[in-house]
Amino acid sequence: MVNIAIFASGNGSNFQSIVDSYKQNKLFVNKIILITNRKNCYASQRAIDNNIKNYNFLLSNYKDKREYEESILKVLQKENISYIFLAGYMTMITDILINKFKNKIINIHPSLLPSFKGKDAVRDALNYKVYLTGFTIHYVNEEMDSGQIIFQKEVKVYKNDNIDTLRLRIQEQEHIYYWKIINKIIKGEEV
Ligand code: GAR
């Protein structure tokens, strides 16, 4: 079994669903750590509540992104981490981590990529009046939301949806699937 790091910036509902599966012994993982990049994000509180080691890195405390990621890298090496799973981590990953974790960094994004890349994917899909959106689990490369797709799940858009209702329905599906796909990736199983 491997050690994994979850990277989050906000609410951490995906982090929570991964931790829940771990606590129910459903996850093929030895240890989870959380990396956050915002002050007082709720994901950190969830880590505290669930006894998960939690490291906070603020870019503003470093000379540049390079130094910032180098210090994250040191923690990942110290904790013997094999995979990084992004769960609402709202900043780009650079080559510092990508080169050390080749095909071992995975992201979840709330749209059917390649449609609606970026931080406002749910709103953009709604504004575009699509009938179908969803989420994508994909490998991370240097370009935003562009790495090889691992898994996608569709979610219907209803006429009366607003950004909150649609986001919640997408996240419900993310919570059902992300940990299952994490297991498959770790076990080297076909998704
Ligand atoms: C999730 O819906 C995830 O797909 C999205 O942020 C949300 C985080 O929610 N990620 C992105 O938009 C990445 N571009 P959470 O903090 O409650 O897990």
Coordinates of N, CA and C in Angstrom, one line a residue, residues 62-178:
Y62 N 7.1 32.7 0.0 CA 8.2 32.2 -0.7 C 8.6 33.2 -1.8
K63 N 9.9 33.1 -2.2 CA 10.4 34.1 -3.2 C 9.6 33.9 -4.5
D64 N 9.3 32.7 -4.9 CA 8.6 32.4 -6.1 C 7.9 31.0 -6.1
K65 N 7.2 30.7 -7.1 CA 6.5 29.4 -7.2 C 7.5 28.2 -7.1
R66 N 8.6 28.4 -7.6 CA 9.6 27.4 -7.7 C 10.0 27.0 -6.2
E67 N 10.4 28.0 -5.4 CA 10.7 27.8 -4.0 C 9.6 27.2 -3.2
Y68 N 8.4 27.7 -3.6 CA 7.2 27.2 -2.9 C 7.0 25.7 -3.2
E69 N 7.1 25.3 -4.4 CA 6.9 23.9 -4.8 C 8.1 23.0 -4.3
E70 N 9.3 23.6 -4.2 CA 10.4 22.8 -3.7 C 10.2 22.5 -2.2
S71 N 9.6 23.4 -1.5 CA 9.4 23.1 -0.1 C 8.3 22.1 0.1
I72 N 7.3 22.1 -0.8 CA 6.2 21.1 -0.8 C 6.9 19.7 -1.1
L73 N 7.8 19.8 -2.1 CA 8.4 18.5 -2.5 C 9.2 17.9 -1.3
K74 N 9.8 18.7 -0.6 CA 10.6 18.2 0.6 C 9.7 17.4 1.5
V75 N 8.5 18.0 1.8 CA 7.5 17.3 2.7 C 7.0 16.0 2.0
L76 N 6.8 16.1 0.8 CA 6.3 14.8 0.1 C 7.3 13.7 0.2
Q77 N 8.6 14.1 0.0 CA 9.7 13.1 0.1 C 9.8 12.6 1.5
K78 N 9.7 13.5 2.5 CA 9.8 13.1 3.9 C 8.7 12.2 4.3
E79 N 7.5 12.4 3.7 CA 6.4 11.6 4.1 C 6.2 10.4 3.2
N80 N 7.2 10.2 2.3 CA 7.3 9.0 1.4 C 6.0 8.9 0.6
I81 N 5.6 10.0 -0.1 CA 4.4 10.0 -0.9 C 4.6 9.5 -2.3
S82 N 3.7 8.7 -2.7 CA 3.8 8.1 -4.1 C 2.9 8.8 -5.1
Y83 N 1.7 9.3 -4.7 CA 0.8 9.9 -5.6 C 0.2 11.2 -5.0
I84 N 0.0 12.1 -5.9 CA -0.7 13.4 -5.5 C -2.0 13.4 -6.2
F85 N -3.1 13.6 -5.4 CA -4.4 13.8 -6.0 C -4.9 15.2 -5.6
L86 N -5.2 16.0 -6.7 CA -5.7 17.3 -6.5 C -7.2 17.3 -6.3
A87 N -7.7 18.0 -5.3 CA -9.1 18.0 -5.1 C -9.5 19.5 -4.7
G88 N -9.7 20.2 -5.8 CA -10.0 21.6 -5.6 C -8.8 22.4 -5.2
Y89 N -7.6 22.1 -5.8 CA -6.4 22.8 -5.6 C -6.3 23.8 -6.7
M90 N -6.5 25.1 -6.3 CA -6.8 26.1 -7.4 C -5.5 26.9 -7.8
T91 N -4.4 26.2 -8.1 CA -3.3 26.8 -8.7 C -2.6 25.8 -9.5
M92 N -1.8 26.3 -10.5 CA -1.2 25.4 -11.4 C 0.0 24.7 -10.7
I93 N 0.2 23.4 -11.1 CA 1.3 22.6 -10.7 C 2.5 22.9 -11.7
T94 N 3.7 23.1 -11.2 CA 4.8 23.3 -12.2 C 5.7 22.1 -12.4
D95 N 6.7 22.3 -13.2 CA 7.6 21.2 -13.5 C 8.3 20.7 -12.3
I96 N 8.5 21.5 -11.3 CA 9.2 21.0 -10.1 C 8.5 19.7 -9.5
L97 N 7.2 19.7 -9.4 CA 6.5 18.5 -8.9 C 6.2 17.5 -10.1
I98 N 5.9 18.1 -11.2 CA 5.5 17.2 -12.4 C 6.7 16.3 -12.7
N99 N 7.9 16.8 -12.7 CA 9.1 16.0 -13.1 C 9.4 14.9 -12.1
K100 N 9.1 15.2 -10.8 CA 9.4 14.2 -9.7 C 8.3 13.2 -9.6
F101 N 7.1 13.6 -10.0 CA 5.9 12.7 -9.9 C 5.3 12.4 -11.3
K102 N 6.1 11.8 -12.1 CA 5.7 11.5 -13.5 C 4.5 10.6 -13.6
N103 N 3.4 11.1 -14.1 CA 2.1 10.3 -14.2 C 1.6 9.9 -12.8
K104 N 2.0 10.6 -11.8 CA 1.6 10.3 -10.5 C 0.8 11.5 -9.9
I105 N 0.5 12.5 -10.7 CA -0.3 13.6 -10.2 C -1.7 13.6 -11.0
I106 N -2.7 13.6 -10.3 CA -4.1 13.4 -10.9 C -5.0 14.5 -10.4
N107 N -5.8 15.0 -11.3 CA -6.7 16.1 -10.9 C -8.2 15.7 -11.2
I108 N -9.1 16.3 -10.4 CA -10.5 16.2 -10.7 C -11.0 17.6 -11.1
H109 N -11.7 17.7 -12.2 CA -12.2 18.9 -12.8 C -13.7 18.9 -13.1
P110 N -14.4 19.9 -12.7 CA -15.9 19.8 -12.8 C -16.5 20.2 -14.2
S111 N -16.0 19.5 -15.2 CA -16.6 19.7 -16.6 C -16.1 18.4 -17.4
L112 N -16.8 18.3 -18.5 CA -16.3 17.2 -19.4 C -15.3 17.8 -20.3
L113 N -14.0 17.6 -19.9 CA -12.9 18.2 -20.6 C -12.9 17.5 -22.0
P114 N -12.4 18.2 -23.1 CA -11.8 19.5 -23.1 C -12.7 20.7 -23.0
S115 N -14.0 20.5 -22.8 CA -14.8 21.7 -22.6 C -14.6 22.3 -21.2
F116 N -14.7 23.6 -21.2 CA -14.7 24.4 -19.9 C -13.6 24.2 -19.0
K117 N -12.4 24.4 -19.5 CA -11.2 24.4 -18.6 C -11.2 25.6 -17.7
G118 N -10.4 25.6 -16.7 CA -10.2 26.8 -15.8 C -11.1 26.7 -14.6
K119 N -11.0 27.8 -13.9 CA -11.5 27.8 -12.5 C -13.0 28.0 -12.4
D120 N -13.7 28.4 -13.5 CA -15.1 28.7 -13.5 C -15.9 27.7 -14.4
A121 N -15.5 26.5 -14.3 CA -16.0 25.5 -15.3 C -17.5 25.3 -15.1
V122 N -18.0 25.3 -13.9 CA -19.5 25.1 -13.7 C -20.3 26.3 -14.2
R123 N -19.8 27.5 -13.9 CA -20.5 28.7 -14.4 C -20.4 28.7 -15.9
D124 N -19.3 28.4 -16.5 CA -19.1 28.5 -17.9 C -20.0 27.5 -18.7
A125 N -20.2 26.3 -18.1 CA -21.1 25.3 -18.7 C -22.5 25.8 -18.7
L126 N -22.9 26.4 -17.5 CA -24.2 26.9 -17.4 C -24.5 28.1 -18.4
N127 N -23.5 29.0 -18.5 CA -23.7 30.1 -19.4 C -23.8 29.7 -20.8
Y128 N -23.1 28.6 -21.1 CA -23.1 28.1 -22.5 C -24.4 27.4 -22.9
K129 N -25.2 27.1 -21.8 CA -26.5 26.4 -21.9 C -26.3 25.0 -22.5
V130 N -25.3 24.3 -22.0 CA -25.1 22.9 -22.4 C -26.2 22.1 -21.7
Y131 N -26.5 20.9 -22.3 CA -27.5 20.0 -21.7 C -26.8 19.0 -20.8
L132 N -25.6 18.9 -21.0 CA -24.8 17.8 -20.3 C -23.4 18.4 -19.9
T133 N -23.1 18.2 -18.6 CA -21.8 18.5 -18.2 C -21.3 17.4 -17.4
G134 N -20.5 17.6 -16.3 CA -20.0 16.5 -15.5 C -18.7 16.7 -14.9
F135 N -17.9 15.7 -14.7 CA -16.5 15.9 -14.2 C -15.5 15.0 -14.9
T136 N -14.3 15.4 -14.8 CA -13.2 14.6 -15.5 C -12.1 14.4 -14.5
I137 N -11.6 13.1 -14.4 CA -10.4 12.8 -13.7 C -9.3 12.6 -14.7
H138 N -8.2 13.3 -14.5 CA -7.1 13.3 -15.6 C -5.7 13.5 -15.0
Y139 N -4.8 13.0 -15.7 CA -3.4 13.2 -15.3 C -3.0 14.7 -15.5
V140 N -2.1 15.2 -14.7 CA -1.7 16.6 -14.7 C -0.5 16.8 -15.5
N141 N -0.5 17.7 -16.5 CA 0.7 18.1 -17.1 C 0.9 19.6 -17.0
E142 N 1.9 20.2 -17.7 CA 2.2 21.6 -17.5 C 1.1 22.5 -18.0
E143 N 0.2 22.0 -18.9 CA -0.9 22.9 -19.4 C -2.2 22.7 -18.5
M144 N -2.9 23.7 -18.4 CA -4.1 23.7 -17.5 C -5.2 22.7 -18.0
D145 N -5.6 21.8 -17.2 CA -6.7 20.9 -17.5 C -6.6 20.2 -18.8
S146 N -5.3 19.7 -19.1 CA -5.1 19.2 -20.5 C -4.5 17.8 -20.5
G147 N -4.1 17.3 -19.4 CA -3.5 15.9 -19.4 C -4.4 14.8 -19.8
Q148 N -3.9 13.7 -20.0 CA -4.6 12.5 -20.4 C -5.8 12.2 -19.5
I149 N -7.0 12.0 -20.2 CA -8.2 11.7 -19.4 C -8.2 10.3 -18.9
I150 N -8.6 10.1 -17.6 CA -8.7 8.8 -17.0 C -10.1 8.3 -16.9
F151 N -11.0 9.3 -16.5 CA -12.4 8.9 -16.3 C -13.3 10.1 -16.4
Q152 N -14.5 9.9 -17.0 CA -15.4 11.0 -17.0 C -16.8 10.5 -16.6
K153 N -17.6 11.4 -16.0 CA -19.0 11.1 -15.7 C -19.8 12.2 -16.0
E154 N -20.9 11.9 -16.7 CA -21.8 13.0 -17.2 C -22.8 13.4 -16.1
V155 N -23.2 14.6 -16.1 CA -24.3 15.1 -15.2 C -25.2 16.0 -16.0
K156 N -26.5 15.8 -16.0 CA -27.5 16.6 -16.8 C -27.6 18.0 -16.2
V157 N -27.8 18.9 -17.1 CA -28.1 20.3 -16.7 C -29.6 20.5 -16.8
Y158 N -30.2 20.9 -15.7 CA -31.7 21.2 -15.8 C -31.9 22.7 -16.1
K159 N -33.1 22.9 -16.7 CA -33.5 24.3 -17.1 C -33.4 25.3 -15.9
N160 N -33.8 24.8 -14.7 CA -33.9 25.7 -13.5 C -32.6 25.6 -12.7
D161 N -31.5 25.0 -13.2 CA -30.3 25.0 -12.5 C -29.7 26.3 -12.3
N162 N -29.1 26.6 -11.1 CA -28.2 27.7 -11.0 C -26.8 27.1 -10.6
I163 N -25.8 28.0 -10.5 CA -24.5 27.5 -10.3 C -24.3 26.6 -9.1
D164 N -25.1 27.0 -8.0 CA -25.0 26.2 -6.8 C -25.6 24.8 -6.9
T165 N -26.8 24.7 -7.5 CA -27.5 23.4 -7.7 C -26.6 22.5 -8.6
L166 N -26.1 23.1 -9.7 CA -25.4 22.3 -10.6 C -24.1 21.8 -10.0
R167 N -23.4 22.8 -9.3 CA -22.1 22.4 -8.7 C -22.3 21.3 -7.7
L168 N -23.4 21.4 -6.9 CA -23.6 20.3 -5.9 C -23.9 19.0 -6.5
R169 N -24.7 19.0 -7.6 CA -24.9 17.7 -8.3 C -23.7 17.1 -8.9
I170 N -22.8 17.9 -9.4 CA -21.5 17.4 -10.0 C -20.7 16.9 -8.8
Q171 N -20.6 17.6 -7.7 CA -19.8 17.2 -6.6 C -20.3 15.9 -6.0
E172 N -21.6 15.7 -6.0 CA -22.2 14.4 -5.5 C -21.6 13.3 -6.2
Q173 N -21.5 13.5 -7.5 CA -20.9 12.4 -8.4 C -19.4 12.3 -8.2
E174 N -18.7 13.4 -8.0 CA -17.3 13.4 -7.7 C -17.0 12.5 -6.5
H175 N -17.9 12.8 -5.4 CA -17.6 12.0 -4.2 C -17.9 10.5 -4.3
I176 N -18.8 10.2 -5.2 CA -19.0 8.7 -5.4 C -17.8 8.1 -6.1
Y177 N -17.3 8.8 -7.1 CA -16.3 8.1 -8.0 C -14.8 8.4 -7.7
Y178 N -14.5 9.5 -7.1 CA -13.0 9.9 -7.0 C -12.2 8.8 -6.3

